[in-house]
Coordinates of C-alpha atoms in Angstrom, one line a residue:
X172 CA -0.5 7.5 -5.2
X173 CA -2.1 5.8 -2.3
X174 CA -2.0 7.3 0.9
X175 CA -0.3 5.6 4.1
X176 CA -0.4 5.9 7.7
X177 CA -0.1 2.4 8.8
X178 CA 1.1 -0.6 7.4
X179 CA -0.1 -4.0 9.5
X180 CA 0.8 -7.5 8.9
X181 CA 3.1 -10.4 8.6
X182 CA 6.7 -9.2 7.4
X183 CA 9.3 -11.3 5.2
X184 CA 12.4 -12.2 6.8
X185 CA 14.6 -11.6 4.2
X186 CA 17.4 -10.3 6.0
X187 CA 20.2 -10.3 3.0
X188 CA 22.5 -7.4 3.0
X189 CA 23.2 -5.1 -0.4
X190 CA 20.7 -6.2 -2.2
X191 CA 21.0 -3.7 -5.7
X192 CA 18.4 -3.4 -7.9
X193 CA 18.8 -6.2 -10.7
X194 CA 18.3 -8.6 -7.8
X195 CA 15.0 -6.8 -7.0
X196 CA 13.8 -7.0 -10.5
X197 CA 16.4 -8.3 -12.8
X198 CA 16.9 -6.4 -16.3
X199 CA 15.1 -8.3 -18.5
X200 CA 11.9 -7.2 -17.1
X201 CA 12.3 -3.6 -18.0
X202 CA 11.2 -4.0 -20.9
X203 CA 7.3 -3.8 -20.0
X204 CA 5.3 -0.7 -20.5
X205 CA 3.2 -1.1 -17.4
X206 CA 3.8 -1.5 -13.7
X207 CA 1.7 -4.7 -13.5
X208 CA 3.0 -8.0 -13.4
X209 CA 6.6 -6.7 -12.5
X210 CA 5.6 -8.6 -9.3
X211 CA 5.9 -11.8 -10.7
X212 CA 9.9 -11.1 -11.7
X213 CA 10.5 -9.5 -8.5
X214 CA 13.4 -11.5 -6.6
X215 CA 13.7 -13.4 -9.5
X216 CA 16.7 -15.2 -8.8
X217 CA 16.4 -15.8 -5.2
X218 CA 13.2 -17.7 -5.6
X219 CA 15.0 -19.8 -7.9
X220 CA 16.8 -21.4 -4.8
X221 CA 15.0 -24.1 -2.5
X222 CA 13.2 -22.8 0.4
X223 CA 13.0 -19.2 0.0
X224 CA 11.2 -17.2 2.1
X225 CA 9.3 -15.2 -1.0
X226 CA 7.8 -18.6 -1.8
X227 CA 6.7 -19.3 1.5
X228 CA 2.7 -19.6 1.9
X229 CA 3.1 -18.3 5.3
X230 CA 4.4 -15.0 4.0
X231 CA 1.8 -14.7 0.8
X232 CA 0.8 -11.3 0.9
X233 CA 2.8 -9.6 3.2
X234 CA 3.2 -6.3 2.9
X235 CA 6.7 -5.6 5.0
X236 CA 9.9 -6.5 3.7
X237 CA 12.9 -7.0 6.4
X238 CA 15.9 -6.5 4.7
X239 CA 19.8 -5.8 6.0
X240 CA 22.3 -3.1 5.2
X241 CA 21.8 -0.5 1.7
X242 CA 19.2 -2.3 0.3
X243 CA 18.5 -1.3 -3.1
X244 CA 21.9 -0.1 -4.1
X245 CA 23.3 -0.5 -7.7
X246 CA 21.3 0.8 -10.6
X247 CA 18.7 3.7 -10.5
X248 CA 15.6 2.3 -12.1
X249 CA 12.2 2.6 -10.6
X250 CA 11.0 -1.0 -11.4
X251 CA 12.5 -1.9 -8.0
X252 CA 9.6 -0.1 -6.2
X253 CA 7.6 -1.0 -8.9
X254 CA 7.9 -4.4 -8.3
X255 CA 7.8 -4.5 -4.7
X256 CA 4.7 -2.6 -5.1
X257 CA 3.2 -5.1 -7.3
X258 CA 3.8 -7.7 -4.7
X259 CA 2.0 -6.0 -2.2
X260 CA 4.7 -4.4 0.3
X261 CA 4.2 -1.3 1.3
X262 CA 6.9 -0.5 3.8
X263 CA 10.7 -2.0 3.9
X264 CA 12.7 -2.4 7.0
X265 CA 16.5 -2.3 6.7
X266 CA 19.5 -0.2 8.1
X267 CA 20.5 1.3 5.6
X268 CA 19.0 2.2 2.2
X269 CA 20.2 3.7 -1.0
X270 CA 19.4 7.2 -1.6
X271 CA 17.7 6.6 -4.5
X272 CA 16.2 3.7 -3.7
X273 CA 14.4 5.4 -0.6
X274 CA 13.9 8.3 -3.4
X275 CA 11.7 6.1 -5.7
X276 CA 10.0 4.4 -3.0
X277 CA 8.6 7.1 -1.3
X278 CA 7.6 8.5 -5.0
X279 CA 5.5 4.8 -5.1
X280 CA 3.9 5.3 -1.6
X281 CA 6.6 2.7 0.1
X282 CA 7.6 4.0 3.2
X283 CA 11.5 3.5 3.6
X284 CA 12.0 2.3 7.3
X285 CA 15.7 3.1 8.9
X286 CA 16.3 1.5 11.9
X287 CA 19.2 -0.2 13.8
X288 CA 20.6 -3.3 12.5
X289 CA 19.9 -4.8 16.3
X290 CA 16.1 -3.7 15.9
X291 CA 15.9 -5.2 12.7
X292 CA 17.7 -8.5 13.9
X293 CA 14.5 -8.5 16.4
X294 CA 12.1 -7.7 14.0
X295 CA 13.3 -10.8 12.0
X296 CA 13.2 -12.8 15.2
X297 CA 9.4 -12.0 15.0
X298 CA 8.8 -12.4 11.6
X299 CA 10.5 -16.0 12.1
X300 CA 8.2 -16.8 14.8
X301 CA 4.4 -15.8 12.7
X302 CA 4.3 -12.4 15.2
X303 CA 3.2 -9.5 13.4
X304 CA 4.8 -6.2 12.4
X305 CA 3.1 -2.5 12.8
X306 CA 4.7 0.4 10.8
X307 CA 3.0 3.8 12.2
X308 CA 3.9 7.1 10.7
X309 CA 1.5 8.9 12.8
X310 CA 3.4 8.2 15.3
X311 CA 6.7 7.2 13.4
X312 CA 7.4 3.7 15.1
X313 CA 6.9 0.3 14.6
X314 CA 5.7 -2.1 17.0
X315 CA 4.8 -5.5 17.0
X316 CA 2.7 -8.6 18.9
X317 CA 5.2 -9.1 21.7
X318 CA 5.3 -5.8 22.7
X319 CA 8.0 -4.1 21.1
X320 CA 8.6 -0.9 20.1
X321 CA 10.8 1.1 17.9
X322 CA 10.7 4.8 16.8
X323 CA 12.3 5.8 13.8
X324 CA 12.8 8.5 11.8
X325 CA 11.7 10.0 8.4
X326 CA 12.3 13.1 6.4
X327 CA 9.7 15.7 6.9
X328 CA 8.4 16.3 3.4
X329 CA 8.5 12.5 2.6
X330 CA 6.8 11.5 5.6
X331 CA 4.1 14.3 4.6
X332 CA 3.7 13.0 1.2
X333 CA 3.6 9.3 2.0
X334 CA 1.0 10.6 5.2
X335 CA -1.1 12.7 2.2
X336 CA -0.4 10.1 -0.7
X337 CA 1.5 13.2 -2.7
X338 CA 3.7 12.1 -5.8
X339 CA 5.5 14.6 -8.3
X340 CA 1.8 15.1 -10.0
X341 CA -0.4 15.6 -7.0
X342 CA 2.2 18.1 -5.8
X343 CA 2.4 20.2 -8.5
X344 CA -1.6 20.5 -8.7
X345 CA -1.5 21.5 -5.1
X346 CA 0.1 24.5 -6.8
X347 CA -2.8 25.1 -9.7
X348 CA -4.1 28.3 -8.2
X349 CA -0.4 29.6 -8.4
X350 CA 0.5 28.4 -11.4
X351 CA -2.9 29.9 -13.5
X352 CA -2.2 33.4 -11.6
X353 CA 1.0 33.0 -13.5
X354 CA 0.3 31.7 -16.7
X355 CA -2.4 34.5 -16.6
X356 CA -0.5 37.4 -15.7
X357 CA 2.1 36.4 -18.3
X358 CA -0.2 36.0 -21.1
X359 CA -1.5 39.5 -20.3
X360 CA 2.3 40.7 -20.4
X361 CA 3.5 39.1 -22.9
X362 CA 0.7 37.2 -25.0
X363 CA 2.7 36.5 -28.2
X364 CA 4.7 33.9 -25.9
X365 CA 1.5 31.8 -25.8
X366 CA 0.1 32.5 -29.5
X367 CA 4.2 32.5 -30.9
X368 CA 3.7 35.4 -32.6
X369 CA 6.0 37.8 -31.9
X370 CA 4.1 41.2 -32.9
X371 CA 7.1 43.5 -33.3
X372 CA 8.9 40.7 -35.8
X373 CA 6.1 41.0 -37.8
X374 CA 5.7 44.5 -38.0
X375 CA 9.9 45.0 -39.3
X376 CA 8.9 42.1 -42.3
X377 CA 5.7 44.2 -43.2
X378 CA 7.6 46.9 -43.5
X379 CA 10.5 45.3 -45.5
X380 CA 13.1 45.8 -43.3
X381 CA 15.8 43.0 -42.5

């Protein structure tokens, strides 16, 4: 997973309010085995409507999404952050997420922005008007061209492992030197758990005993 500390740029002023998950990437594009391309499905049926802003030139690229109240909400799967990924945003904006949502995008290196829905109403303001949007978790606020500023906040251990770029994997090797003093002193106590031969089993059938 890539680290973050900032995230810099135009942001989509999306704005809708429970947006669930089929809407983010509809269901028929779970069937891929890869994360690529899930960008191309992502807001599938919204860009199906004239004049959406995820069609707009002017926000090609941008890696902020502005969205409204528990966005993300409805089913659990992954290809949500996935697919925003894929598109290039690397931080969302909203009031209110769902848990697992903010779960899987943190596990994707998004970084899951809570703020009040009167900040975000601004930060759409800007968006609307070409300004751009800062996302700083050094200093956990966001900012933007005319001067604003608003602090947020993020749980510590996900805000360490967006700041370190720390998924399930890195975090567990973090742990190697742990885990091999383990795995080593429990081969030493009890070594026919790693070969599967249990020595005392064997020695009852030699003997003939049931």
């Amino acid at each position: 997973m890539k680290a973050v500390e900032r995230v810099s740029g135009r942001a989509i002023p999306y704005g809708a309010k429970n947006v669930d998950t089929d809407v983010i990437i509809p269901a028929k594009w779970l069937k891929t085995i890869t994360r690529e391309g899930l960008g191309e499905g992502a807001f599938e049926t919204v860009r199906q409507q004239s004049g959406n802003v995820f069609d707009d030139p002017a926000y090609d690229g941008a890696p902020i999404l502005i969205a409204g109240d528990n966005f993300g909400c409805g089913s659990s799967r992954e290809h949500a952050a996935w697919a925003l990924l894929d598109m290039g945003v690397r931080a969302v904006i909203a009031p209110s997420f769902s848990d697992i949502f903010s779960g899987n995008a943190v596990k994707n290196g998004i970084v899951p922005v809570v703020l009040p829905a009167e900040a975000v109403d601004r930060l759409l303001d800007v968006a609307r008007e070409g300004g751009e949007v800062t996302v700083d978790l050094e200093t956990s606020t966001v900012t933007t061209d005319y001067q604003d500023r608003f602090p947020f906040e993020l749980d510590p251990f996900r805000r360490h492992c967006l700041l370190n770029g720390l998924d399930e994997v890195a975090l567990t090797l973090e742990r190697d030197d742990a885990i091999s003093t383990y795995e080593h002193r429990r081969e030493t106590a009890r070594g026919w758990l790693a070969t599967g031969t249990d020595t005392n089993a064997n020695a009852i059938r030699e003997e003939g005993r049931p």
